[in-house]
Every structure is written in structure tokens, then in C-alpha cells.
Amino acid sequence: MTEFEKEVEIRLAKQAQNEPIKDLASSFMSASLAQKYSYNFFWQGRPIIQYPQDIFAMQELIWSVKPDLIVETGIAHGGSIIFSASMLALLDMYEAIEGGYDLNVSKPKRKVLAVDIDIKEHNRKAISEHPLANRITMIQGSSVDPEVVKAARELSQGKKVLVVLDSNHTFEHVYQELQAYAPLVSIGSYCIVMDTIVNDVSDAMYLDRPWSQNNNPKQAAHKWLSENSNFVVDKDIESKILLTVAPDGYLKRIK
Ligand SMILES: C[S@@+](CC[C@H](N)C(=O)[O-])C[C@H]1O[C@@H](n2cnc3c(N)ncnc32)[C@H](O)[C@@H]1O
């Protein structure tokens, strides 16, 4: 560990005990969710429905895990899958530089598998026309459809896999997604359950949605974790980024 990394560790340990800053973060989350803050960002031209802090955490995780395959449920406009594809493209590029060989951009090594129940035509077109499109396989269907899960399982064979669950945020759906997709995650890698924050904020934010404080991804993650000791919540991530839609949602596979 470098001196700088040691300093970061000390700062973060202090921050984790800093109740005033955590209260401010929680107020910011409520106020910003109410005005749909996460709907204002773009990744390389595509709308990405995320908080920048979660995307930065994802970047750090992708860098440390170096997955071969990122499986994502919930495509929407494609921003998050283009983000994942670009991080994987950089990993392939660095590997080529270090290995002293030319990168074959038409045959990418690291890939994204993305699932959405309703891929709007304009989004499919924009994603398909993106320069990194050949890293992305899109499947239209429910993420818990056995055929879709089978396809994800087959594509994950022998790969280092990281999973992001960001589709239907009801308890039942996320619980089923965890059962289907968490087993694909490699040891040391992550299953990221988005929008666990629904549990912690007013239902007034989601009046037009089926999820609520009594029906949400955090409950699904907790139930699933109580039955699966091979994953733990990586609390360090949320206590570092402070602003996150995924409290208790960064699940690390430890065995
Ligand atoms: C929050 S958006 C995804 C945002 C995207 N990950 C991003 O960061 O930009 C949720 C998406 O989940 C999709 N969805 C809803 N129910 C689903 C299901 N049962 N299976 C797969 N996708 C679903 C919706 O069509 C929608 O596009």
C-alpha cells in the first residue's frame, strides 16, 4: 500500500464515523431523488440513469475486478451498458499495451450482456450504432424468464463475471434476479443491486411505481443475503461515495 493509499484509508475510516456528513448525504439523496437528479446525465452521448458517485464506484470495481463479462439487467437508453463497455474496452486496451500486441477492435475480448423487457427501437438503434456495439449483446425479455437466464448462464461459462441488477425494483423481481444472476458472479467480484434506496426514502418519490418502502430491492438483498453466506455487503463503498442509490446493494462474492 502506498503512503497515499494509507492516507485514503484513514480519511475514509473517519468519514464512516462522521454522522453530520452522512445526514447531509441522506438529505441530498431525498431532495435530489424528488427532482429526478439521476435522469440528467449522459455517458458518451447516451442517457445514463445513475448517480455519478455510483458510476465512479463502478469504475473502481471494474478496474479492480477486471471482469470478462458484465451482465446488466435494465438497459433503458443504454448509458450504463455503454459505460460498462467503455470500461471493458479500456481494460482490453491496457492489456494489449502491457502484452505488447495490437488490439483487435473487431474481436473484443471483454463484453457486456444486457437484458431489458422492452428495448425501445430508438434506443436499440443508438446502442447498435455506438462504436462499442460489438462488445454488447442485448436480449429483449424479462430478466427472470428462464430462457433469458439460461442464455446468461451459457455466456458466463468460464468467464470472470460482474452483475448489475437495475430493472424492475420490486422485492419479488429482485429476489428472483438474485437467485438467477448472483450465482454467475465470480469470487471476488460483485453483484450490484441498484435502487435499494427505495427502502429508505419517502414513498412519495415513487407514487407511479409498484415499488415502495414495503416492496423494494433492499428487502430482496437482505432476504437473499440471509440465505446465501457466499456474499457480503461491501459497506466501504457506500461509506466512501456517501451518495448512492445502492445502500447495502454492493454485494461482494467472498466464496
Ligand atoms: C432504471 S431503468 C435502467 C437504467 C439503466 N441501467 C441506466 O443506468 O441507464 C430500468 C429498465 O428496466 C427495464 N425492465 C423493467 N422490468 C424488467 C424486467 N422484468 N426484465 C428486464 N428489464 C426490465 C425497463 O424497461 C427499463 O428500461
XYZ file of N, CA and C and ligand atoms in Angstrom:
792
model
N 0.842 -1.194 0.000
C 0.000 0.000 0.000
C 0.887 1.257 0.000
N 0.593 2.212 -0.870
C 1.399 3.440 -0.900
C 0.996 4.344 0.268
N 1.848 5.351 0.528
C 1.529 6.339 1.577
C 0.165 6.969 1.299
N -0.036 7.304 0.025
C -1.295 7.972 -0.355
C -2.492 7.060 -0.055
N -2.352 5.784 -0.418
C -3.457 4.842 -0.168
C -3.732 4.697 1.334
N -2.637 4.753 2.132
C -2.826 4.678 3.602
C -3.609 5.893 4.083
N -3.268 7.061 3.535
C -3.981 8.291 3.932
C -5.461 8.196 3.559
N -5.730 7.640 2.374
C -7.127 7.481 1.933
C -7.870 6.601 2.934
N -7.225 5.513 3.328
C -7.867 4.582 4.260
C -8.216 5.270 5.586
N -7.287 6.070 6.078
C -7.515 6.779 7.359
C -8.658 7.785 7.192
N -8.620 8.528 6.076
C -9.700 9.516 5.829
C -11.059 8.838 5.772
N -11.092 7.693 5.057
C -12.393 7.027 4.882
C -12.896 6.424 6.194
N -11.961 5.932 7.018
C -12.380 5.385 8.323
C -13.017 6.500 9.145
N -12.428 7.712 9.079
C -13.001 8.874 9.804
C -14.350 9.241 9.218
N -14.409 9.257 7.891
C -15.662 9.659 7.221
C -16.805 8.718 7.588
N -16.468 7.432 7.733
C -17.501 6.441 8.056
C -18.143 6.723 9.415
N -17.409 7.458 10.284
C -17.949 7.800 11.620
C -18.553 9.200 11.653
N -18.528 9.877 10.528
C -18.923 11.290 10.505
C -20.435 11.401 10.281
N -21.180 11.436 11.400
C -22.647 11.431 11.287
C -23.188 12.680 10.576
N -22.653 13.891 10.870
C -23.196 15.069 10.163
C -23.095 14.960 8.646
N -21.970 14.456 8.135
C -21.848 14.395 6.671
C -22.780 13.305 6.124
N -22.997 12.245 6.917
C -23.931 11.190 6.466
C -25.367 11.715 6.443
N -25.691 12.554 7.425
C -27.042 13.154 7.444
C -27.234 14.077 6.234
N -26.178 14.847 5.939
C -26.267 15.745 4.771
C -26.456 14.925 3.494
N -25.712 13.824 3.408
C -25.809 12.966 2.218
C -27.227 12.412 2.090
N -27.788 12.011 3.231
C -29.129 11.430 3.183
C -30.164 12.498 2.801
N -29.974 13.743 3.291
C -30.881 14.824 2.878
C -30.727 15.101 1.390
N -29.484 15.093 0.920
C -29.262 15.338 -0.510
C -29.930 14.245 -1.348
N -29.819 13.003 -0.882
C -30.436 11.910 -1.653
C -31.941 12.121 -1.767
N -32.600 12.442 -0.645
C -34.053 12.630 -0.695
C -34.425 13.792 -1.603
N -33.718 14.923 -1.423
C -34.059 16.115 -2.214
C -33.783 15.881 -3.695
N -32.702 15.186 -3.990
C -32.327 15.017 -5.405
C -33.187 13.935 -6.077
N -33.546 12.878 -5.327
C -34.434 11.855 -5.916
C -35.769 12.489 -6.285
N -36.225 13.401 -5.422
C -37.533 14.034 -5.660
C -37.555 14.804 -6.966
N -36.378 15.286 -7.384
C -36.374 16.036 -8.653
C -35.685 15.266 -9.781
N -35.626 13.937 -9.639
C -35.117 13.061 -10.694
C -33.708 13.453 -11.171
N -32.851 13.728 -10.188
C -31.457 14.120 -10.440
C -30.731 13.110 -11.349
N -31.003 11.827 -11.140
C -30.236 10.807 -11.872
C -30.592 10.746 -13.354
N -31.645 11.461 -13.746
C -32.058 11.418 -15.155
C -31.380 12.499 -15.999
N -30.358 13.164 -15.427
C -29.758 14.311 -16.124
C -28.380 14.041 -16.703
N -27.916 12.783 -16.653
C -26.529 12.519 -17.030
C -26.433 11.684 -18.307
N -25.287 11.824 -18.958
C -25.033 11.113 -20.219
C -23.672 10.453 -20.122
N -23.558 9.256 -20.659
C -22.237 8.643 -20.807
C -21.974 8.521 -22.303
N -20.982 9.274 -22.769
C -20.634 9.275 -24.200
C -21.885 9.391 -25.069
N -22.715 10.361 -24.707
C -23.864 10.681 -25.552
C -25.147 9.942 -25.225
N -25.081 8.896 -24.413
C -26.307 8.160 -24.079
C -26.762 8.497 -22.660
N -28.068 8.720 -22.478
C -28.556 8.982 -21.122
C -28.247 7.781 -20.207
N -27.678 8.101 -19.054
C -27.348 7.067 -18.068
C -28.087 7.429 -16.787
N -28.986 6.555 -16.365
C -29.872 6.901 -15.245
C -29.211 6.436 -13.950
N -28.197 7.175 -13.540
C -27.431 6.808 -12.347
C -26.925 8.068 -11.668
N -26.515 7.908 -10.396
C -25.800 8.985 -9.711
C -24.318 8.871 -10.098
N -23.658 10.003 -10.354
C -22.238 9.945 -10.738
C -21.385 9.179 -9.727
N -21.736 9.279 -8.445
C -20.923 8.588 -7.430
C -20.999 7.070 -7.611
N -22.177 6.542 -7.962
C -22.279 5.095 -8.198
C -21.466 4.699 -9.429
N -21.480 5.579 -10.429
C -20.703 5.261 -11.635
C -19.206 5.272 -11.321
N -18.793 6.204 -10.450
C -17.369 6.213 -10.070
C -17.013 4.944 -9.295
N -17.928 4.522 -8.411
C -17.697 3.273 -7.667
C -17.599 2.096 -8.633
N -18.474 2.101 -9.644
C -18.445 1.027 -10.658
C -17.092 1.011 -11.373
N -16.603 2.212 -11.704
C -15.310 2.307 -12.387
C -14.220 1.674 -11.534
N -14.224 1.990 -10.223
C -13.191 1.422 -9.341
C -13.334 -0.100 -9.252
N -14.585 -0.565 -9.199
C -14.796 -2.020 -9.104
C -14.355 -2.724 -10.384
N -14.708 -2.136 -11.520
C -14.334 -2.778 -12.799
C -12.811 -2.814 -12.924
N -12.174 -1.752 -12.460
C -10.705 -1.708 -12.511
C -10.099 -2.774 -11.608
N -10.676 -2.970 -10.412
C -10.058 -3.942 -9.502
C -10.441 -5.383 -9.848
N -11.681 -5.588 -10.291
C -12.112 -6.971 -10.599
C -11.595 -7.417 -11.974
N -11.583 -6.497 -12.927
C -11.229 -6.787 -14.329
C -12.081 -7.942 -14.900
N -13.400 -7.726 -14.926
C -14.272 -8.810 -15.418
C -14.133 -9.027 -16.928
N -14.434 -10.264 -17.351
C -14.503 -10.555 -18.796
C -15.884 -10.211 -19.314
N -16.876 -10.337 -18.409
C -18.267 -10.141 -18.821
C -19.006 -9.363 -17.728
N -19.724 -8.327 -18.166
C -20.615 -7.625 -17.243
C -22.037 -7.923 -17.691
N -22.820 -8.477 -16.788
C -24.226 -8.788 -17.086
C -25.079 -7.713 -16.431
N -25.877 -7.033 -17.234
C -26.725 -5.968 -16.674
C -28.183 -6.225 -17.000
N -29.044 -6.061 -16.008
C -30.479 -6.076 -16.295
C -30.965 -4.633 -16.224
N -31.769 -4.218 -17.212
C -32.231 -2.830 -17.267
C -31.349 -2.004 -18.176
N -31.785 -1.835 -19.431
C -30.971 -1.103 -20.421
C -31.422 0.354 -20.512
N -32.718 0.594 -20.555
C -33.297 1.933 -20.785
C -32.667 2.569 -22.029
N -31.984 3.713 -21.884
C -31.398 4.398 -23.051
C -30.012 3.854 -23.400
N -29.486 2.975 -22.547
C -28.212 2.333 -22.881
C -26.990 2.942 -22.229
N -27.155 4.029 -21.468
C -25.984 4.696 -20.891
C -25.126 3.805 -20.016
N -25.782 3.000 -19.176
C -24.966 2.193 -18.257
C -24.258 1.050 -18.987
N -24.886 0.522 -20.022
C -24.185 -0.579 -20.726
C -23.056 -0.031 -21.611
N -23.239 1.197 -22.143
C -22.133 1.819 -22.899
C -21.000 2.156 -21.928
N -21.370 2.591 -20.716
C -20.337 2.850 -19.695
C -19.538 1.562 -19.432
N -20.259 0.465 -19.179
C -19.560 -0.798 -18.891
C -18.694 -1.217 -20.073
N -19.259 -1.073 -21.281
C -18.490 -1.467 -22.477
C -17.232 -0.609 -22.598
N -17.331 0.678 -22.263
C -16.128 1.507 -22.425
C -15.074 1.178 -21.376
N -15.503 0.844 -20.170
C -14.511 0.427 -19.161
C -13.824 -0.879 -19.593
N -14.608 -1.789 -20.167
C -14.030 -3.063 -20.613
C -13.098 -2.849 -21.805
N -13.460 -1.891 -22.668
C -12.595 -1.581 -23.826
C -11.245 -1.061 -23.339
N -11.274 -0.220 -22.304
C -10.007 0.294 -21.765
C -9.179 -0.851 -21.175
N -9.840 -1.765 -20.465
C -9.099 -2.902 -19.889
C -8.428 -3.716 -20.992
N -9.176 -3.962 -22.080
C -8.594 -4.712 -23.204
C -7.413 -3.953 -23.797
N -7.575 -2.621 -23.901
C -6.506 -1.811 -24.499
C -5.250 -1.838 -23.621
N -5.425 -1.672 -22.303
C -4.253 -1.680 -21.412
C -3.559 -3.040 -21.456
N -4.399 -4.101 -21.514
C -3.820 -5.447 -21.556
C -2.976 -5.623 -22.818
N -3.473 -5.070 -23.942
C -2.729 -5.178 -25.205
C -1.419 -4.392 -25.117
N -1.496 -3.195 -24.525
C -0.269 -2.377 -24.410
C 0.756 -3.121 -23.551
N 0.274 -3.626 -22.394
C 1.195 -4.333 -21.492
C 1.718 -5.618 -22.124
N 0.854 -6.278 -22.897
C 1.262 -7.540 -23.520
C 2.052 -7.338 -24.806
N 2.135 -6.069 -25.273
C 2.927 -5.765 -26.468
C 2.301 -6.282 -27.752
N 0.949 -6.385 -27.794
C 0.312 -6.799 -29.048
C -0.701 -5.751 -29.489
N -1.067 -5.809 -30.796
C -2.031 -4.847 -31.318
C -3.440 -5.276 -30.914
N -4.224 -4.295 -30.489
C -5.606 -4.587 -30.089
C -6.437 -4.848 -31.334
N -7.171 -5.959 -31.310
C -8.067 -6.244 -32.432
C -9.464 -5.736 -32.071
N -9.775 -4.503 -32.528
C -11.042 -3.897 -32.095
C -12.265 -4.611 -32.663
N -12.068 -5.364 -33.736
C -13.235 -6.060 -34.281
C -13.498 -7.386 -33.563
N -12.576 -7.794 -32.689
C -12.777 -9.027 -31.916
C -12.537 -8.745 -30.441
N -13.463 -8.003 -29.803
C -13.213 -7.642 -28.403
C -13.238 -8.859 -27.484
N -12.384 -8.800 -26.453
C -12.342 -9.919 -25.500
C -13.444 -9.745 -24.437
N -13.445 -8.586 -23.800
C -14.391 -8.357 -22.692
C -15.717 -7.815 -23.223
N -16.812 -8.309 -22.656
C -18.127 -7.990 -23.236
C -19.191 -7.683 -22.189
N -20.294 -7.146 -22.692
C -21.462 -6.832 -21.858
C -22.643 -7.640 -22.384
N -23.382 -8.245 -21.448
C -24.657 -8.869 -21.801
C -25.741 -8.056 -21.108
N -26.672 -7.516 -21.892
C -27.677 -6.629 -21.320
C -29.074 -7.142 -21.637
N -29.941 -7.076 -20.619
C -31.302 -7.602 -20.749
C -32.300 -6.497 -20.428
N -33.330 -6.383 -21.246
C -34.423 -5.455 -20.921
C -35.716 -6.031 -21.497
N -36.787 -5.861 -20.739
C -38.078 -6.398 -21.167
C -38.642 -5.613 -22.351
N -38.167 -4.378 -22.496
C -38.720 -3.511 -23.554
C -37.611 -2.593 -24.083
N -36.935 -3.065 -25.120
C -35.859 -2.239 -25.702
C -36.486 -1.359 -26.777
N -36.638 -0.086 -26.466
C -37.280 0.829 -27.423
C -36.429 0.906 -28.692
N -37.117 0.993 -29.832
C -36.423 0.929 -31.117
C -35.335 2.005 -31.239
N -35.656 3.254 -30.805
C -34.652 4.321 -30.941
C -33.435 4.057 -30.050
N -33.664 3.412 -28.904
C -32.523 3.089 -28.039
C -31.690 1.954 -28.643
N -32.387 0.935 -29.150
C -31.662 -0.177 -29.772
C -30.787 0.330 -30.930
N -31.373 1.245 -31.721
C -30.652 1.789 -32.884
C -29.392 2.548 -32.411
N -29.591 3.421 -31.418
C -28.455 4.235 -30.944
C -27.364 3.346 -30.350
N -27.768 2.328 -29.596
C -26.769 1.432 -28.982
C -26.060 0.636 -30.084
N -26.834 0.157 -31.050
C -26.250 -0.647 -32.132
C -25.291 0.178 -32.996
N -25.511 1.497 -33.040
C -24.641 2.347 -33.868
C -23.440 2.885 -33.087
N -23.382 2.586 -31.793
C -22.252 3.085 -30.996
C -20.981 2.338 -31.401
N -19.829 3.025 -31.396
C -18.575 2.349 -31.790
C -18.254 1.098 -30.968
N -18.800 1.009 -29.762
C -18.506 -0.175 -28.931
C -19.600 -1.240 -29.015
N -20.489 -1.088 -29.996
C -21.639 -2.006 -30.092
C -21.213 -3.472 -30.191
N -20.056 -3.728 -30.783
C -19.682 -5.145 -30.930
C -19.236 -5.786 -29.612
N -19.224 -5.012 -28.543
C -18.966 -5.595 -27.213
C -20.273 -5.927 -26.501
N -21.392 -5.520 -27.087
C -22.658 -5.595 -26.350
C -23.624 -6.575 -27.001
N -24.126 -7.508 -26.205
C -25.210 -8.368 -26.660
C -26.457 -7.956 -25.895
N -27.517 -7.632 -26.639
C -28.769 -7.259 -25.966
C -29.789 -8.380 -26.130
N -30.481 -8.675 -25.045
C -31.580 -9.647 -25.120
C -32.843 -8.936 -24.678
N -33.889 -9.035 -25.489
C -35.175 -8.483 -25.049
C -35.986 -9.589 -24.388
N -36.406 -9.336 -23.162
C -37.201 -10.313 -22.422
C -37.122 -9.977 -20.953
N -37.959 -10.624 -20.151
C -37.853 -10.380 -18.715
C -36.555 -11.006 -18.208
N -35.903 -10.309 -17.319
C -34.630 -10.813 -16.788
C -34.815 -12.108 -16.006
N -36.047 -12.407 -15.586
C -36.246 -13.652 -14.837
C -36.873 -14.757 -15.698
N -37.056 -14.473 -16.959
C -37.538 -15.509 -17.888
C -36.481 -16.625 -17.951
N -36.878 -17.879 -17.735
C -35.890 -18.969 -17.696
C -35.006 -19.038 -18.945
N -35.556 -18.693 -20.117
C -34.748 -18.723 -21.352
C -33.651 -17.658 -21.319
N -34.013 -16.485 -20.787
C -33.044 -15.382 -20.692
C -31.946 -15.749 -19.693
N -32.361 -16.303 -18.563
C -31.397 -16.695 -17.534
C -30.456 -17.777 -18.086
N -31.033 -18.702 -18.857
C -30.222 -19.785 -19.456
C -29.155 -19.176 -20.383
N -29.579 -18.188 -21.191
C -28.634 -17.548 -22.125
C -27.517 -16.856 -21.342
N -27.877 -16.195 -20.244
C -26.871 -15.502 -19.430
C -25.905 -16.516 -18.816
N -26.462 -17.641 -18.351
C -25.635 -18.684 -17.736
C -24.636 -19.229 -18.761
N -25.139 -19.461 -19.980
C -24.259 -20.027 -21.013
C -23.134 -19.053 -21.368
N -23.500 -17.766 -21.513
C -22.476 -16.776 -21.878
C -21.455 -16.551 -20.766
N -21.849 -16.880 -19.535
C -20.961 -16.638 -18.388
C -19.961 -17.765 -18.157
N -20.197 -18.895 -18.817
C -19.343 -20.077 -18.607
C -17.864 -19.728 -18.732
N -17.093 -20.030 -17.690
C -15.644 -19.855 -17.757
C -15.179 -18.403 -17.743
N -16.096 -17.464 -17.478
C -15.725 -16.047 -17.516
C -15.679 -15.468 -16.101
N -14.912 -14.384 -15.975
C -14.975 -13.609 -14.728
C -16.120 -12.624 -14.894
N -17.146 -12.773 -14.050
C -18.417 -12.066 -14.287
C -18.730 -11.076 -13.160
N -19.217 -9.917 -13.566
C -19.767 -8.917 -12.629
C -21.201 -8.655 -13.070
N -22.108 -8.525 -12.092
C -23.535 -8.388 -12.422
C -24.080 -7.064 -11.863
N -24.930 -6.412 -12.657
C -25.637 -5.205 -12.189
C -27.132 -5.434 -12.399
N -27.899 -5.343 -11.308
C -29.356 -5.542 -11.394
C -30.046 -4.184 -11.304
N -30.647 -3.762 -12.398
C -31.253 -2.416 -12.434
C -32.490 -2.438 -13.338
N -33.399 -3.385 -13.058
C -34.584 -3.466 -13.929
C -35.840 -3.123 -13.127
N -36.698 -4.103 -12.908
C -37.914 -3.898 -12.111
C -37.495 -3.959 -10.631
N -37.816 -2.912 -9.859
C -37.288 -2.816 -8.497
C -38.232 -3.343 -7.419
N -39.170 -4.228 -7.784
C -39.999 -4.814 -6.728
C -39.205 -5.899 -5.982
N -39.637 -6.171 -4.753
C -38.991 -7.196 -3.931
C -38.925 -8.522 -4.681
N -40.073 -8.978 -5.180
C -40.157 -10.306 -5.773
C -39.241 -10.416 -6.998
N -39.257 -9.377 -7.825
C -38.447 -9.432 -9.042
C -36.954 -9.458 -8.706
N -36.539 -8.573 -7.794
C -35.106 -8.508 -7.472
C -34.660 -9.793 -6.762
N -35.539 -10.327 -5.914
C -35.198 -11.584 -5.237
C -34.987 -12.703 -6.274
N -35.880 -12.732 -7.261
C -35.734 -13.739 -8.331
C -34.481 -13.479 -9.164
N -34.192 -12.203 -9.414
C -32.964 -11.867 -10.163
C -31.729 -12.320 -9.384
N -31.736 -12.089 -8.078
C -30.582 -12.507 -7.269
C -30.394 -14.018 -7.354
N -31.509 -14.746 -7.292
C -31.396 -16.207 -7.388
C -30.821 -16.630 -8.745
N -31.215 -15.897 -9.788
C -30.789 -16.285 -11.134
C -29.377 -15.809 -11.473
N -29.042 -14.586 -11.083
C -27.810 -13.967 -11.585
C -26.647 -13.971 -10.597
N -26.936 -13.918 -9.290
C -25.823 -13.879 -8.334
C -24.907 -15.106 -8.476
N -25.469 -16.309 -8.748
C -24.568 -17.463 -8.891
C -23.584 -17.326 -10.066
N -23.854 -16.401 -10.993
C -22.937 -16.211 -12.128
C -21.708 -15.397 -11.730
N -21.823 -14.669 -10.608
C -20.752 -13.750 -10.187
C -19.526 -14.541 -9.737
N -18.364 -14.113 -10.193
C -17.126 -14.807 -9.806
C -16.717 -14.411 -8.394
N -15.973 -15.298 -7.743
C -15.477 -14.987 -6.395
C -14.575 -13.750 -6.489
N -14.801 -12.802 -5.569
C -14.027 -11.548 -5.582
C -14.716 -10.462 -6.392
N -15.724 -10.855 -7.173
C -16.456 -9.886 -7.982
C -17.760 -9.489 -7.266
N -18.585 -8.724 -7.968
C -19.743 -8.100 -7.312
C -21.054 -8.349 -8.056
N -22.120 -8.361 -7.269
C -23.474 -8.238 -7.799
C -24.001 -6.916 -7.240
N -24.253 -5.966 -8.096
C -24.686 -4.646 -7.624
C -26.201 -4.527 -7.793
N -26.865 -4.340 -6.665
C -28.328 -4.238 -6.666
C -28.681 -2.751 -6.588
N -29.153 -2.205 -7.697
C -29.463 -0.781 -7.747
C -30.818 -0.479 -7.077
N -30.957 0.762 -6.660
C -32.217 1.296 -6.130
C -32.692 0.655 -4.831
N -31.752 0.115 -4.062
C -32.079 -0.303 -2.696
C -32.538 0.905 -1.870
N -32.192 2.098 -2.324
C -32.569 3.327 -1.600
C -34.082 3.498 -1.493
N -34.833 2.812 -2.361
C -36.308 2.914 -2.296
C -36.787 2.595 -0.879
N -36.049 1.703 -0.213
C -36.401 1.296 1.153
C -36.299 2.459 2.159
N -35.420 3.420 1.847
C -35.001 4.404 2.856
C -35.593 5.793 2.657
N -36.363 5.978 1.607
C -36.900 7.327 1.337
C -38.422 7.262 1.233
N -39.017 8.442 1.217
C -40.484 8.504 1.216
C -41.089 7.843 -0.029
N -42.220 7.173 0.182
C -42.926 6.558 -0.951
C -43.416 7.611 -1.943
N -43.462 8.863 -1.497
C -43.919 9.942 -2.393
C -43.046 10.043 -3.643
N -41.802 9.527 -3.553
C -40.886 9.578 -4.717
C -41.334 8.610 -5.819
N -42.092 7.592 -5.435
C -42.355 6.505 -6.386
C -43.847 6.207 -6.514
N -44.665 7.265 -6.458
C -46.121 7.050 -6.485
C -46.576 6.356 -7.767
N -45.819 6.591 -8.861
C -46.198 5.999 -10.145
C -45.540 4.636 -10.375
N -44.942 4.063 -9.327
C -44.200 2.805 -9.482
C -44.739 1.730 -8.542
N -44.519 0.456 -8.873
C -45.002 -0.589 -7.960
C -44.103 -0.757 -6.734
N -42.905 -0.173 -6.722
C -42.028 -0.370 -5.568
C -42.235 0.735 -4.529
N -41.867 0.397 -3.275
C -42.148 1.289 -2.153
C -41.267 0.866 -0.974
N -41.470 1.536 0.161
C -40.703 1.168 1.364
C -41.011 -0.257 1.811
N -42.165 -0.776 1.391
C -42.534 -2.145 1.786
C -42.364 -3.170 0.679
N -41.741 -2.751 -0.407
C -41.639 -3.647 -1.564
C -40.474 -3.155 -2.425
N -39.257 -3.609 -2.084
C -38.106 -2.953 -2.738
C -36.855 -3.836 -2.794
N -35.843 -3.385 -3.545
C -34.631 -4.194 -3.732
C -33.813 -4.429 -2.462
N -33.862 -3.484 -1.499
C -33.056 -3.698 -0.286
C -33.608 -4.891 0.502
N -34.942 -4.980 0.570
C -35.545 -6.129 1.265
C -35.141 -7.426 0.570
N -35.128 -7.382 -0.761
C -34.749 -8.586 -1.518
C -33.292 -8.946 -1.238
N -32.420 -7.931 -1.233
C -30.994 -8.195 -0.978
C -30.807 -8.765 0.430
N -31.499 -8.183 1.411
C -31.348 -8.677 2.792
C -31.828 -10.120 2.928
N -32.986 -10.414 2.334
C -33.505 -11.785 2.435
C -32.531 -12.749 1.750
N -32.089 -12.341 0.579
C -31.217 -13.227 -0.184
C -29.889 -13.447 0.553
N -29.356 -12.359 1.146
C -28.093 -12.478 1.890
C -28.256 -13.380 3.114
N -29.449 -13.341 3.727
C -29.658 -14.177 4.913
C -29.656 -15.662 4.542
N -29.848 -15.935 3.265
C -29.884 -17.342 2.817
C -28.605 -17.756 2.070
N -27.733 -16.772 1.801
C -26.532 -17.055 0.999
C -25.299 -16.433 1.648
N -24.486 -17.292 2.290
C -23.345 -16.749 3.032
C -22.137 -16.497 2.126
N -22.277 -16.766 0.833
C -21.127 -16.542 -0.064
C -21.012 -15.096 -0.540
N -21.966 -14.244 -0.128
C -21.905 -12.818 -0.465
C -21.981 -11.988 0.815
N -21.310 -10.835 0.788
C -21.457 -9.868 1.897
C -21.683 -8.485 1.295
N -22.287 -7.593 2.097
C -22.427 -6.203 1.662
C -21.072 -5.526 1.822
N -20.591 -4.887 0.766
C -19.362 -4.087 0.872
C -19.755 -2.680 1.313
N -19.745 -2.477 2.622
C -20.175 -1.193 3.208
C -19.172 -0.079 2.910
N -17.897 -0.476 2.669
C -16.860 0.550 2.445
C -17.197 1.414 1.242
N -17.862 0.798 0.255
C -18.144 1.568 -0.964
C -19.111 2.695 -0.657
N -20.225 2.367 0.012
C -21.196 3.440 0.263
C -20.693 4.440 1.279
N -19.857 3.988 2.225
C -19.388 4.985 3.197
C -18.327 5.874 2.554
N -17.770 5.444 1.438
C -16.857 6.323 0.696
C -17.615 7.297 -0.197
N -18.535 6.772 -1.020
C -19.157 7.663 -2.017
C -20.267 8.523 -1.390
N -20.793 8.077 -0.268
C -21.829 8.809 0.507
C -23.159 8.964 -0.234
N -23.091 9.345 -1.503
C -24.321 9.497 -2.283
C -24.454 8.255 -3.150
N -25.504 7.481 -2.908
C -25.676 6.249 -3.674
C -27.138 5.838 -3.716
N -27.543 5.250 -4.823
C -28.887 4.662 -4.863
C -28.839 3.199 -4.435
N -27.636 2.736 -4.052
C -27.493 1.307 -3.752
C -26.949 1.025 -2.344
N -27.549 1.650 -1.290
C -27.080 1.294 0.055
C -27.389 -0.184 0.350
N -26.415 -0.905 0.832
C -26.499 -2.367 1.040
C -26.674 -3.118 -0.282
N -26.356 -2.428 -1.389
C -26.552 -3.051 -2.699
C -25.258 -3.500 -3.376
N -24.116 -3.141 -2.796
C -22.843 -3.588 -3.377
C -22.485 -4.922 -2.730
N -22.885 -5.999 -3.374
C -22.704 -7.337 -2.795
C -21.456 -7.982 -3.375
N -20.535 -8.321 -2.478
C -19.267 -8.919 -2.920
C -19.309 -10.423 -2.696
N -18.942 -11.154 -3.707
C -18.869 -12.615 -3.543
C -17.557 -12.987 -2.888
N -17.640 -13.613 -1.722
C -16.424 -13.921 -0.977
C -16.052 -15.405 -1.041
N -16.991 -16.257 -1.456
C -16.642 -17.690 -1.583
C -17.586 -18.365 -2.571
C -33.843 2.158 -14.315
S -34.007 1.637 -15.966
C -32.377 1.075 -16.315
C -31.374 2.173 -16.337
C -30.030 1.820 -16.897
N -29.421 0.705 -16.200
C -29.121 3.006 -16.805
O -28.317 3.054 -15.850
O -29.207 3.898 -17.639
C -34.967 0.181 -15.803
C -35.161 -0.635 -17.061
O -35.596 -1.923 -16.641
C -36.466 -2.445 -17.620
N -37.283 -3.519 -17.022
C -38.413 -3.410 -16.295
N -38.872 -4.621 -15.945
C -37.993 -5.527 -16.441
C -37.907 -6.934 -16.418
N -38.835 -7.678 -15.823
N -36.858 -7.520 -17.030
C -35.922 -6.779 -17.662
N -35.951 -5.441 -17.728
C -36.978 -4.815 -17.130
C -37.256 -1.238 -18.101
O -37.781 -1.489 -19.396
C -36.212 -0.119 -18.048
O -35.620 0.082 -19.305
